[in-house]
Coordinates of C-alpha atoms in Angstrom, one line a residue:
X1351 CA -74.2 -90.2 163.8
X1352 CA -71.7 -87.5 162.6
X1353 CA -72.2 -88.6 158.9
X1354 CA -76.0 -88.3 159.3
X1355 CA -75.7 -84.7 160.7
X1356 CA -73.4 -83.7 157.8
X1357 CA -75.8 -85.2 155.3
X1358 CA -78.7 -83.3 156.8
X1359 CA -76.8 -80.1 156.7
X1360 CA -75.9 -80.7 153.1
X1361 CA -79.6 -81.1 152.2
X1362 CA -80.5 -77.9 154.2
X1363 CA -77.9 -75.9 152.4
X1364 CA -79.0 -77.3 149.0
X1365 CA -82.5 -76.4 149.8
X1366 CA -81.6 -72.9 150.9
X1367 CA -79.7 -72.1 147.7
X1368 CA -82.0 -73.9 145.3
X1369 CA -84.2 -70.8 144.8
X1370 CA -81.3 -68.8 143.5
X1371 CA -77.9 -70.2 142.3
X1372 CA -75.0 -67.7 142.1
X1373 CA -72.9 -68.2 139.0
X1374 CA -69.3 -69.2 139.6
X1375 CA -66.8 -66.3 139.7
X1376 CA -69.4 -63.6 140.6
X1377 CA -68.6 -61.6 143.8
X1378 CA -72.1 -60.7 144.8
X1379 CA -73.6 -62.0 148.1
X1380 CA -77.1 -62.3 146.7
X1381 CA -79.9 -64.3 148.3
X1382 CA -83.7 -64.3 148.5
X1383 CA -86.5 -64.6 146.0
X1384 CA -86.0 -64.1 142.3
X1385 CA -85.9 -60.5 141.0
X1386 CA -86.6 -61.2 137.4
X1387 CA -90.4 -60.7 136.8
X1388 CA -92.5 -63.2 134.8
X1389 CA -94.6 -61.3 132.3
X1390 CA -97.7 -62.4 130.4
X1391 CA -100.1 -60.7 128.1
X1392 CA -102.2 -59.7 131.1
X1393 CA -99.4 -57.7 132.8
X1394 CA -96.9 -57.0 130.1
X1395 CA -98.1 -53.5 129.0
X1396 CA -98.6 -52.3 132.5
X1397 CA -95.2 -53.4 133.6
X1398 CA -93.5 -51.7 130.7
X1399 CA -95.3 -48.5 131.3
X1400 CA -94.5 -48.5 135.1
X1401 CA -90.7 -48.8 134.5
X1402 CA -88.5 -46.3 132.6
X1403 CA -86.2 -49.1 131.4
X1404 CA -87.0 -52.8 131.1
X1405 CA -84.8 -55.6 129.9
X1406 CA -87.1 -58.4 128.6
X1407 CA -86.0 -61.9 127.7
X1408 CA -88.2 -64.0 125.5
X1409 CA -87.3 -67.6 126.2
X1410 CA -88.4 -71.2 125.7
X1411 CA -88.3 -73.7 128.6
X1412 CA -86.4 -76.3 126.5
X1413 CA -83.8 -73.8 125.2
X1414 CA -80.3 -74.7 126.4
X1415 CA -78.9 -71.2 125.9
X1416 CA -81.8 -69.8 127.9
X1417 CA -80.9 -72.1 130.8
X1418 CA -77.3 -71.0 130.6
X1419 CA -78.3 -67.4 130.7
X1420 CA -80.8 -67.7 133.6
X1421 CA -78.4 -67.4 136.6
X1422 CA -76.4 -64.6 135.1
X1423 CA -79.6 -62.8 134.1
X1424 CA -81.0 -63.1 137.6
X1425 CA -77.8 -61.8 139.2
X1426 CA -77.6 -58.9 136.7
X1427 CA -81.2 -58.0 137.7
X1428 CA -80.2 -57.8 141.3
X1429 CA -77.2 -55.7 140.5
X1430 CA -79.4 -53.2 138.6
X1431 CA -82.4 -53.2 140.9
X1432 CA -80.9 -50.8 143.4
X1433 CA -78.6 -48.9 141.1
X1434 CA -78.7 -45.1 140.9
X1435 CA -80.6 -45.5 137.6
X1436 CA -82.4 -48.9 138.0
X1437 CA -83.3 -51.2 135.2
X1438 CA -86.2 -53.7 135.6
X1439 CA -85.5 -57.3 134.3
X1440 CA -88.3 -59.4 133.0
X1441 CA -88.8 -62.7 131.1
X1442 CA -91.6 -64.0 128.9
X1443 CA -92.2 -67.7 128.1
X1444 CA -92.6 -67.3 124.3
X1445 CA -94.0 -70.8 123.9
X1446 CA -97.0 -69.8 126.1
X1447 CA -97.3 -66.0 125.3
X1448 CA -97.4 -66.6 121.5
X1449 CA -99.2 -63.3 120.8
X1450 CA -96.4 -61.3 122.5
X1451 CA -93.8 -63.3 120.7
X1452 CA -95.5 -62.6 117.3
X1453 CA -95.9 -58.9 118.1
X1454 CA -92.2 -58.6 118.8
X1455 CA -91.1 -60.9 115.9
X1456 CA -89.4 -63.5 118.2
X1457 CA -87.8 -66.2 116.0
X1458 CA -85.0 -67.6 118.3
X1459 CA -84.3 -68.0 121.9
X1460 CA -83.2 -66.3 124.0
X1461 CA -84.1 -63.0 122.4
X1462 CA -83.6 -60.0 124.7
X1463 CA -85.1 -56.5 124.0
X1464 CA -84.7 -53.2 125.8
X1465 CA -87.9 -51.3 126.4
X1466 CA -87.1 -47.6 127.1
X1467 CA -89.4 -44.7 127.9
X1468 CA -87.6 -42.5 125.3
X1469 CA -88.0 -45.0 122.5
X1470 CA -91.1 -45.8 120.6
X1471 CA -89.8 -49.3 119.7
X1472 CA -87.8 -51.8 121.7
X1473 CA -84.1 -51.9 121.1
X1474 CA -82.3 -55.2 120.4
X1475 CA -80.0 -56.2 123.2
X1476 CA -76.6 -56.9 121.6
X1477 CA -74.5 -57.1 124.7
X1478 CA -72.8 -60.0 126.6
X1479 CA -74.8 -62.8 128.1
X1480 CA -72.4 -63.5 130.9
X1481 CA -71.1 -62.7 133.5
X1482 CA -73.8 -60.8 135.3
X1483 CA -71.5 -57.8 135.9
X1484 CA -70.9 -57.5 132.1
X1485 CA -74.7 -57.6 131.4
X1486 CA -75.2 -54.9 134.1
X1487 CA -72.4 -52.7 132.7
X1488 CA -73.9 -52.9 129.2
X1489 CA -77.4 -51.8 130.2
X1490 CA -76.1 -48.9 132.3
X1491 CA -76.0 -46.6 129.3
X1492 CA -79.7 -47.3 128.6
X1493 CA -80.4 -46.7 132.3
X1494 CA -79.3 -43.1 131.9
X1495 CA -82.5 -41.0 131.8
X1496 CA -81.0 -38.8 129.1
X1497 CA -80.5 -41.7 126.7
X1498 CA -82.3 -41.5 123.4
X1499 CA -82.2 -44.0 120.5
X1500 CA -79.8 -43.1 117.7
X1501 CA -81.5 -41.8 114.5
X1502 CA -82.4 -44.5 112.1
X1503 CA -80.3 -44.9 109.0
X1504 CA -83.3 -46.1 107.0
X1505 CA -84.8 -43.1 105.1
X1506 CA -88.5 -42.7 105.2
X1507 CA -89.9 -42.1 101.7
X1508 CA -93.1 -40.5 100.7
X1509 CA -94.6 -39.3 97.4
X1510 CA -92.9 -36.0 98.0
X1511 CA -89.3 -37.3 98.1
X1512 CA -89.4 -40.7 96.5
X1513 CA -88.5 -39.9 92.9
X1514 CA -85.7 -37.4 93.9
X1515 CA -84.1 -39.8 96.3
X1516 CA -84.2 -43.0 94.2
X1517 CA -83.0 -41.2 91.1
X1518 CA -80.2 -39.2 92.7
X1519 CA -78.7 -41.8 95.1
X1520 CA -76.1 -44.2 93.7
X1521 CA -77.9 -47.4 94.8
X1522 CA -81.0 -47.7 97.1
X1523 CA -82.9 -50.7 98.5
X1524 CA -86.5 -49.7 99.2
X1525 CA -88.8 -51.8 101.4
X1526 CA -92.5 -51.4 100.8
X1527 CA -94.2 -52.5 104.0
X1528 CA -97.4 -52.5 106.0
X1529 CA -97.3 -51.7 109.8
X1530 CA -99.4 -54.8 110.6
X1531 CA -97.2 -57.2 108.5
X1532 CA -95.5 -59.8 110.7
X1533 CA -92.8 -60.5 108.1
X1534 CA -92.0 -56.8 107.9
X1535 CA -91.6 -56.6 111.7
X1536 CA -89.2 -59.6 111.5
X1537 CA -87.2 -57.9 108.7
X1538 CA -87.0 -54.5 110.5
X1539 CA -84.0 -55.1 112.8
X1540 CA -82.0 -56.7 110.0
X1541 CA -82.9 -53.9 107.7
X1542 CA -81.9 -51.3 110.3
X1543 CA -78.6 -52.9 111.0
X1544 CA -77.8 -53.3 107.3
X1545 CA -78.6 -49.7 106.7
X1546 CA -76.2 -48.6 109.4
X1547 CA -73.5 -51.0 108.1
X1548 CA -73.8 -49.9 104.5
X1549 CA -73.9 -46.2 105.3
X1550 CA -70.5 -46.4 107.0
X1551 CA -68.4 -47.3 104.0
X1552 CA -70.6 -47.2 100.9
X1553 CA -72.9 -45.0 99.0
X1554 CA -75.7 -47.5 99.3
X1555 CA -78.8 -46.3 101.1
X1556 CA -81.8 -48.2 102.5
X1557 CA -85.3 -46.7 102.6
X1558 CA -88.8 -47.7 103.4
X1559 CA -92.3 -46.8 102.2
X1560 CA -95.5 -47.3 104.3
X1561 CA -97.7 -48.7 101.6
X1562 CA -100.9 -48.3 103.7
X1563 CA -100.2 -44.5 103.7
X1564 CA -98.4 -44.0 100.3
X1565 CA -101.0 -45.9 98.4
X1566 CA -100.2 -44.2 95.1
X1567 CA -96.6 -45.2 95.3
X1568 CA -97.5 -48.8 96.1
X1569 CA -99.9 -48.9 93.2
X1570 CA -97.4 -47.4 90.8
X1571 CA -95.0 -50.2 91.7
X1572 CA -97.6 -53.0 91.6
X1573 CA -97.1 -53.8 95.3
X1574 CA -99.3 -56.8 96.2
X1575 CA -97.6 -58.3 99.2
X1576 CA -95.4 -57.3 102.1
X1577 CA -92.5 -56.8 102.5
X1578 CA -91.6 -56.1 98.8
X1579 CA -88.0 -55.1 98.3
X1580 CA -86.9 -53.2 95.2
X1581 CA -83.4 -52.0 94.2
X1582 CA -83.1 -48.5 92.6
X1583 CA -80.2 -47.2 90.7
X1584 CA -79.2 -43.6 90.0
X1585 CA -81.2 -42.4 87.1
X1586 CA -84.4 -44.3 88.0
X1587 CA -83.8 -47.9 86.8
X1588 CA -85.0 -50.5 89.2
X1589 CA -85.4 -54.2 89.7
X1590 CA -86.7 -56.7 92.3
X1591 CA -84.3 -57.5 95.2
X1592 CA -83.5 -61.2 95.1
X1593 CA -81.0 -61.6 97.9
X1594 CA -81.3 -62.9 101.5
X1595 CA -83.1 -60.8 104.1
X1596 CA -80.6 -61.3 106.9
X1597 CA -78.4 -58.4 107.9
X1598 CA -75.3 -60.0 106.3
X1599 CA -77.4 -61.1 103.3
X1600 CA -78.6 -57.6 102.6
X1601 CA -75.1 -56.1 103.0
X1602 CA -73.3 -58.6 100.8
X1603 CA -76.0 -58.5 98.1
X1604 CA -76.1 -54.8 97.9
X1605 CA -72.3 -54.5 97.8
X1606 CA -72.3 -57.0 95.0
X1607 CA -74.9 -54.9 93.1
X1608 CA -72.7 -51.9 93.4
X1609 CA -70.0 -53.5 91.3
X1610 CA -70.1 -53.8 87.5
X1611 CA -72.1 -57.0 86.7
X1612 CA -70.0 -57.9 83.6
X1613 CA -66.3 -58.8 83.6
X1614 CA -64.1 -57.2 81.0
X1615 CA -62.4 -59.7 78.7
X1616 CA -58.9 -58.8 77.7
X1617 CA -57.6 -62.1 76.2
X1618 CA -58.5 -65.7 75.5
X1619 CA -58.0 -66.8 79.0
X1620 CA -60.6 -64.3 80.2
X1621 CA -62.9 -65.5 77.5
X1622 CA -62.5 -69.2 78.5
X1623 CA -63.0 -68.5 82.1
X1624 CA -66.4 -67.1 81.3
X1625 CA -67.6 -70.7 80.6
X1626 CA -67.3 -72.0 84.1
X1627 CA -70.9 -73.3 84.5
X1628 CA -72.7 -75.5 82.0
X1629 CA -76.1 -74.5 83.4
X1630 CA -75.8 -70.8 82.5
X1631 CA -75.3 -69.3 79.0
X1632 CA -72.8 -66.6 78.5
X1633 CA -73.7 -63.1 77.2
X1634 CA -70.7 -61.5 75.7
X1635 CA -70.7 -57.8 74.6
X1636 CA -68.3 -56.7 71.8
X1637 CA -68.0 -53.0 71.8
X1638 CA -65.9 -50.1 70.5
X1639 CA -66.2 -48.1 73.7
X1640 CA -68.3 -47.7 76.8
X1641 CA -70.1 -44.9 75.0
X1642 CA -71.9 -47.3 72.7
X1643 CA -75.6 -47.3 73.2
X1644 CA -75.7 -51.1 73.0
X1645 CA -73.0 -51.2 75.8
X1646 CA -75.3 -49.2 78.1
X1647 CA -78.2 -51.5 77.3
X1648 CA -76.0 -54.6 77.9
X1649 CA -74.8 -53.4 81.3
X1650 CA -78.3 -52.4 82.4
X1651 CA -79.6 -55.8 81.4
X1652 CA -76.7 -57.4 83.3
X1653 CA -77.6 -55.6 86.5
X1654 CA -81.1 -57.1 86.3
X1655 CA -80.1 -60.6 85.3
X1656 CA -76.7 -61.3 86.8
X1657 CA -77.9 -64.5 88.4
X1658 CA -79.1 -66.0 85.2
X1659 CA -76.1 -65.6 82.9
X1660 CA -72.3 -65.3 82.8
X1661 CA -71.7 -61.8 81.6
X1662 CA -68.5 -60.6 79.9
X1663 CA -67.6 -57.7 77.6
X1664 CA -64.6 -56.7 75.6
X1665 CA -63.2 -53.7 73.7
X1666 CA -60.3 -55.8 72.4
X1667 CA -59.8 -58.2 69.5
X1668 CA -60.2 -61.8 70.7
X1669 CA -59.7 -64.6 68.3
X1670 CA -62.7 -66.6 69.5
X1671 CA -64.9 -63.6 68.6
X1672 CA -63.4 -63.1 65.1
X1673 CA -66.1 -62.2 62.7
X1674 CA -68.2 -60.4 65.3
X1675 CA -68.3 -56.8 64.4
X1676 CA -68.8 -54.2 67.2
X1677 CA -71.2 -53.3 68.6
X1678 CA -72.8 -56.7 69.1
X1679 CA -73.8 -59.1 71.8
X1680 CA -73.1 -62.8 71.5
X1681 CA -75.1 -65.5 73.3
X1682 CA -73.1 -68.7 73.6
X1683 CA -73.8 -71.9 75.5
X1684 CA -71.3 -74.1 77.3
X1685 CA -69.8 -76.8 75.1
X1686 CA -71.4 -79.5 77.4
X1687 CA -74.9 -78.5 76.2
X1688 CA -74.4 -77.5 72.6
X1689 CA -75.4 -79.9 69.8
X1690 CA -75.2 -80.3 66.1
X1691 CA -78.7 -78.9 65.8
X1692 CA -77.7 -75.5 67.2
X1693 CA -75.4 -72.6 66.3
X1694 CA -72.2 -72.1 68.2
X1695 CA -72.8 -68.4 68.6
X1696 CA -76.0 -66.4 68.2
X1697 CA -75.3 -62.7 67.6
X1698 CA -77.4 -59.6 68.3
X1699 CA -76.3 -56.7 66.2
X1700 CA -78.9 -53.9 66.4
X1701 CA -76.9 -51.0 67.7
X1702 CA -79.8 -48.8 68.7
X1703 CA -82.0 -51.6 70.0
X1704 CA -84.8 -51.1 72.5
X1705 CA -84.6 -53.0 75.8
X1706 CA -87.7 -55.0 74.8
X1707 CA -86.0 -56.1 71.5
X1708 CA -82.9 -57.4 73.3
X1709 CA -85.1 -59.1 75.9
X1710 CA -87.0 -60.9 73.1
X1711 CA -83.7 -62.0 71.6
X1712 CA -82.4 -63.5 74.9
X1713 CA -85.7 -65.1 75.7
X1714 CA -85.8 -66.9 72.4
X1715 CA -82.2 -68.2 72.5
X1716 CA -81.2 -68.6 76.2
X1717 CA -82.3 -72.2 76.7
X1718 CA -80.3 -74.8 74.7
X1719 CA -82.1 -77.7 73.0
X1720 CA -81.4 -79.9 75.9
X1721 CA -80.0 -78.0 78.8
X1722 CA -79.1 -78.9 82.4
X1723 CA -81.8 -78.0 84.9
X1724 CA -80.5 -77.1 88.4
X1725 CA -81.9 -75.6 91.6
X1726 CA -80.6 -72.2 90.5
X1727 CA -81.8 -72.0 86.9
X1728 CA -85.1 -73.7 87.7
X1729 CA -86.1 -70.4 89.4
X1730 CA -84.4 -67.9 87.0
X1731 CA -85.0 -69.6 83.7
X1732 CA -86.9 -72.9 83.4
X1733 CA -89.9 -72.0 85.6
X1734 CA -91.2 -69.8 82.8
X1735 CA -90.5 -72.4 80.1
X1736 CA -93.5 -74.6 80.6
X1737 CA -94.6 -76.9 79.1
X1738 CA -91.3 -78.7 79.8
X1739 CA -90.1 -82.3 80.0
X1740 CA -87.2 -83.1 82.2
X1741 CA -85.2 -86.4 81.9
X1742 CA -83.8 -87.2 85.3
X1743 CA -80.7 -89.5 85.7
X1744 CA -77.2 -89.6 87.0
X1745 CA -75.9 -86.5 85.2
X1746 CA -72.2 -86.1 85.6
X1747 CA -69.9 -84.2 83.2
X1748 CA -66.7 -85.1 84.9
X1749 CA -64.1 -86.8 82.7
X1750 CA -64.9 -90.4 83.8
X1751 CA -68.7 -90.0 83.4
X1752 CA -69.1 -87.5 80.6
X1753 CA -69.5 -90.2 77.9
X1754 CA -72.4 -91.9 79.7
X1755 CA -74.1 -88.6 80.5
X1756 CA -73.9 -87.6 76.8
X1757 CA -75.1 -91.0 75.7
X1758 CA -78.5 -90.5 77.3
X1759 CA -78.6 -86.8 76.4
X1760 CA -78.1 -87.7 72.7
X1761 CA -81.1 -89.9 72.8
X1762 CA -83.2 -87.0 74.0
X1763 CA -81.7 -84.5 71.5
X1764 CA -83.3 -85.9 68.3
X1765 CA -86.8 -85.9 70.0
X1766 CA -86.2 -82.4 71.4
X1767 CA -85.2 -81.1 68.0
X1768 CA -88.4 -82.5 66.4
X1769 CA -90.7 -81.2 69.2
X1770 CA -88.9 -78.0 70.2
X1771 CA -92.0 -75.9 69.2
X1772 CA -94.2 -77.9 71.6
X1773 CA -92.0 -78.5 74.6
X1774 CA -88.8 -77.3 76.3
X1775 CA -86.4 -80.2 77.2
X1776 CA -83.8 -80.5 79.9
X1777 CA -81.8 -83.1 81.9
X1778 CA -81.4 -83.0 85.6
X1779 CA -79.2 -84.9 88.1
X1780 CA -81.2 -87.4 90.2
X1781 CA -79.2 -86.6 93.3
X1782 CA -78.9 -82.8 93.1
X1783 CA -82.6 -82.6 91.9
X1784 CA -84.0 -85.3 94.1
X1785 CA -86.8 -82.9 95.0
X1786 CA -87.9 -83.1 91.4
X1787 CA -88.1 -86.9 91.6
X1788 CA -90.2 -86.5 94.7
X1789 CA -92.4 -83.9 93.0
X1790 CA -93.3 -86.6 90.4
X1791 CA -93.6 -89.4 93.0
X1792 CA -90.6 -91.1 91.4
X1793 CA -88.2 -91.2 94.3
X1794 CA -88.7 -95.0 94.7
X1795 CA -89.0 -95.9 91.0
X1796 CA -85.7 -97.8 90.9
X1797 CA -85.3 -96.8 87.2
X1798 CA -82.0 -95.4 85.8
X1799 CA -83.9 -92.9 83.7
X1800 CA -87.1 -91.1 84.8
X1801 CA -89.1 -88.6 82.9
X1802 CA -91.4 -85.9 84.3
X1803 CA -93.2 -83.1 82.4
X1804 CA -95.1 -80.0 83.4
X1805 CA -97.8 -78.5 81.1
X1806 CA -98.3 -74.7 80.9
X1807 CA -100.8 -74.8 83.8
X1808 CA -98.4 -76.7 86.1
X1809 CA -100.1 -80.1 85.8
X1810 CA -97.6 -83.0 86.0
X1811 CA -97.2 -86.0 83.8
X1812 CA -94.7 -88.9 84.1
X1813 CA -93.4 -91.5 81.7
X1814 CA -94.3 -95.0 82.9
X1815 CA -91.3 -97.3 83.3
X1816 CA -92.9 -100.3 81.4
X1817 CA -90.3 -100.1 78.6
X1818 CA -86.6 -99.3 78.3
X1819 CA -85.9 -95.6 77.7
X1820 CA -85.0 -95.1 74.1
X1821 CA -85.4 -92.3 71.6
X1822 CA -88.4 -94.2 70.2
X1823 CA -90.2 -94.8 73.5
X1824 CA -89.5 -91.2 74.6
X1825 CA -91.0 -89.8 71.3
X1826 CA -94.0 -92.1 71.7
X1827 CA -94.6 -90.7 75.2
X1828 CA -94.3 -87.1 73.9
X1829 CA -96.8 -87.8 71.2
X1830 CA -99.3 -89.2 73.7
X1831 CA -98.8 -86.2 75.9
X1832 CA -99.5 -83.8 73.0
X1833 CA -102.7 -85.7 72.1
X1834 CA -103.9 -85.6 75.7
X1835 CA -103.7 -89.4 76.2
X1836 CA -101.6 -89.2 79.4
X1837 CA -103.3 -88.8 82.7
X1838 CA -101.8 -86.1 85.0
X1839 CA -100.1 -87.2 88.1
X1840 CA -101.4 -85.6 91.3
X1841 CA -99.2 -85.9 94.4
X1842 CA -101.5 -86.8 97.2
X1843 CA -101.7 -88.5 100.6
X1844 CA -104.4 -91.1 101.0
X1845 CA -107.8 -89.9 102.0
X1846 CA -108.1 -90.0 105.8
X1847 CA -110.7 -92.5 107.2
X1848 CA -112.0 -89.7 109.4
X1849 CA -111.6 -86.5 107.3
X1850 CA -113.3 -84.2 109.9
X1851 CA -111.9 -84.0 113.4
X1852 CA -113.0 -81.2 115.8
X1853 CA -114.6 -79.3 113.0
X1854 CA -111.5 -79.2 110.8
X1855 CA -111.6 -81.1 107.5
X1856 CA -108.3 -82.6 106.3
X1857 CA -107.8 -82.2 102.6
X1858 CA -105.4 -84.1 100.3
X1859 CA -104.3 -83.6 96.7
X1860 CA -107.0 -86.0 95.3
X1861 CA -110.0 -84.1 96.8
X1862 CA -108.7 -80.6 97.2
X1863 CA -110.3 -79.1 94.1
X1864 CA -113.6 -80.9 94.6
X1865 CA -114.0 -79.5 98.1
X1866 CA -112.6 -76.0 97.5
X1867 CA -114.5 -75.4 94.3
X1868 CA -117.9 -76.2 95.8
X1869 CA -119.8 -73.1 95.0
X1870 CA -122.3 -73.6 97.8
X1871 CA -119.5 -73.3 100.4
X1872 CA -117.0 -70.8 101.7
X1873 CA -113.7 -72.7 102.4
X1874 CA -111.0 -71.6 104.7
X1875 CA -107.7 -73.5 104.1
X1876 CA -104.7 -73.7 106.3
X1877 CA -101.6 -74.8 104.4
X1878 CA -99.0 -76.2 106.7
X1879 CA -95.8 -78.2 106.9
X1880 CA -95.3 -80.9 109.5
X1881 CA -91.9 -79.5 110.5
X1882 CA -93.1 -75.9 110.8
X1883 CA -93.0 -74.6 114.4
X1884 CA -95.2 -71.6 113.7
X1885 CA -97.8 -74.0 112.3
X1886 CA -97.8 -76.1 115.4
X1887 CA -98.2 -73.0 117.6
X1888 CA -101.1 -71.8 115.4
X1889 CA -103.1 -75.1 115.5
X1890 CA -104.8 -74.4 118.8
X1891 CA -106.0 -71.0 117.5
X1892 CA -107.2 -72.7 114.3
X1893 CA -109.1 -75.3 116.3
X1894 CA -110.8 -72.6 118.3
X1895 CA -111.8 -70.9 115.0
X1896 CA -113.3 -74.1 113.8
X1897 CA -115.3 -74.5 116.9
X1898 CA -116.5 -70.9 116.7
X1899 CA -117.9 -71.7 113.2
X1900 CA -119.1 -75.2 113.9
X1901 CA -122.7 -74.2 113.4
X1902 CA -122.1 -72.4 110.1
X1903 CA -123.1 -75.0 107.5
X1904 CA -121.8 -73.0 104.5
X1905 CA -118.3 -72.6 105.8
X1906 CA -115.7 -75.4 105.7
X1907 CA -112.6 -75.0 107.9
X1908 CA -109.9 -77.1 106.3
X1909 CA -106.2 -77.9 106.4
X1910 CA -103.7 -79.5 104.1
X1911 CA -100.1 -80.7 104.3
X1912 CA -98.6 -78.6 101.5
X1913 CA -95.4 -80.6 101.5
X1914 CA -97.2 -84.0 100.8
X1915 CA -99.9 -82.8 98.4
X1916 CA -100.1 -80.9 95.1
X1917 CA -101.6 -77.5 95.4
X1918 CA -103.5 -76.3 92.3
X1919 CA -102.8 -73.1 90.5
X1920 CA -104.1 -69.9 92.2
X1921 CA -102.7 -70.6 95.6
X1922 CA -99.3 -69.0 96.3
X1923 CA -97.8 -71.0 99.2
X1924 CA -94.3 -69.7 99.6
X1925 CA -94.0 -70.1 103.4
X1926 CA -95.8 -71.6 106.4
X1927 CA -98.4 -71.3 107.7
X1928 CA -100.3 -69.8 104.7
X1929 CA -104.1 -69.3 104.9
X1930 CA -106.6 -68.7 102.1
X1931 CA -110.3 -68.2 102.1
X1932 CA -112.1 -69.4 99.0
X1933 CA -115.6 -67.7 98.9
X1934 CA -118.5 -69.2 96.9
X1935 CA -117.2 -67.4 93.8
X1936 CA -114.1 -69.5 93.9
X1937 CA -111.7 -66.5 93.8
X1938 CA -109.0 -67.3 96.6
X1939 CA -108.2 -64.5 99.0
X1940 CA -104.9 -64.7 100.9
X1941 CA -104.9 -63.9 104.6
X1942 CA -102.2 -61.4 105.5
X1943 CA -103.1 -60.4 109.1
X1944 CA -102.0 -61.6 112.5
X1945 CA -102.6 -65.2 113.4
X1946 CA -105.0 -64.5 116.3
X1947 CA -108.7 -65.5 116.6
X1948 CA -110.3 -62.0 116.4
X1949 CA -108.4 -61.0 113.2
X1950 CA -109.2 -64.3 111.6
X1951 CA -112.9 -63.9 112.4
X1952 CA -112.9 -60.4 110.9
X1953 CA -111.2 -61.7 107.7
X1954 CA -113.8 -64.5 107.3
X1955 CA -116.7 -62.1 107.9
X1956 CA -115.5 -59.5 105.5
X1957 CA -114.7 -61.9 102.6
X1958 CA -117.2 -64.7 102.9
X1959 CA -120.6 -64.6 101.1
X1960 CA -122.8 -64.7 104.2
X1961 CA -123.9 -62.4 106.9
X1962 CA -122.6 -62.8 110.4
X1963 CA -124.6 -65.1 112.6
X1964 CA -122.2 -64.8 115.6

């Protein structure tokens, strides 16, 4: 009987404390209903306006860190509820309130923001997540009615101060943005933090231009998408920013850009160390002094292209550069990728050269007859070298495997030398460039040697594996390719048995152009990736859009898996989801707005070739 009573009391106690569980180690006798308020799009704005200070947590039900935070967050809310300067605590289920999550650029969970009556924008919460007392102590400074947000370290540029600022500051990163741009909103906190960090110990400045207001500035810099980031140097020189957009990525990239992009070579060891990578050519400046005009051109070029080359310069006599008279610039390939068909060193000697003349010299000589294509130089160099043929195999220049690697490369060299005016040639490692094998549908080929080629328009061709790879069979394939006797390879899923489901037509590589180029239809295309969380969240909205236009016979609402199908030229799909509308005139228009139903309808109505029937 006694055990039954004890068991019953245990259940009662468990039930009593189930509604609110006090974290271990907290000295706060708190009971009763939860204090943290659940917000949705229907009450969010009203709640924020009613309270001077609100701590708002965006969470996901499945998020482990959110679950760990929950009891501490609840107890902190109770501690601050009746404080002298109270703070209201709220939470938003970001998996349900997607529009709020997009509006505040929520990308991870939990994300906590502080909404304050004295600040136009929410402040990122960067305090502790436990215990509750530490959370409460951190937010007390924001609870002070006299608190104001610190001034931004990001300089606002307009047509009035842009030129002066960017030409007089040592180094500036400028963001061209649009207020409605989701990617810009996601970048903003990282940009702000990086600006503050860099201002503390460097002369690097971060600035921004509202391109919807400063239209002349945006047009002068050919701004076509947002955000666009450009690096400016003292004196007015500028180049696109090509670093990461995280806080640390911006800080480290900009600090790197502050240093000289070329290493000074004082001896033969310095010279030899320049050839550390066989997939990047070396550009070596030989100068009398840093007052040489060619030196200034060289350094300026190095600032713009430091990721594509190994840069070095010298004012000394180095035996490996005997015969090179200063001022001059030497372009030299790594010994792994030089051949008997090519010069060891190619020298540029025009002392008063224009930038365009040097650029032309580099473009002509930077790619060896058969170079090594990698993930890095594919973007910086080879992407612009189409038409190109890539021979993919086990490329390994280590001591034990160098001979075999060069054996196959030598078979390619003769053909490459004969057809160098028609195609660029390269080799690629099948493991490191497995994505390239997949691009040509060759990941399951089982062959030791695979060949894939791109023409100038991006169409893909592959060498069939009927015969053994030899110089002769490779040359025969190149000949057929030049004569148009090889059919292009189109990566495509199979056509679905039921292509239209709930008003949405599923496209694949094989039928994409046929459907999209139908001049009797306007076609809206949603490019997605199966793994993309934002795409999954967007699908219900896209389904609602399809239903809204179900009666419109001259509008096709379509979707395509952009990871499993080739996308023709004219569609820039750099991230997911990406949406394009192709009106009856076949000129694709990219959608840049918010991913909500009303904005999508406005976009369709303003760009399609029909009058609204809705």
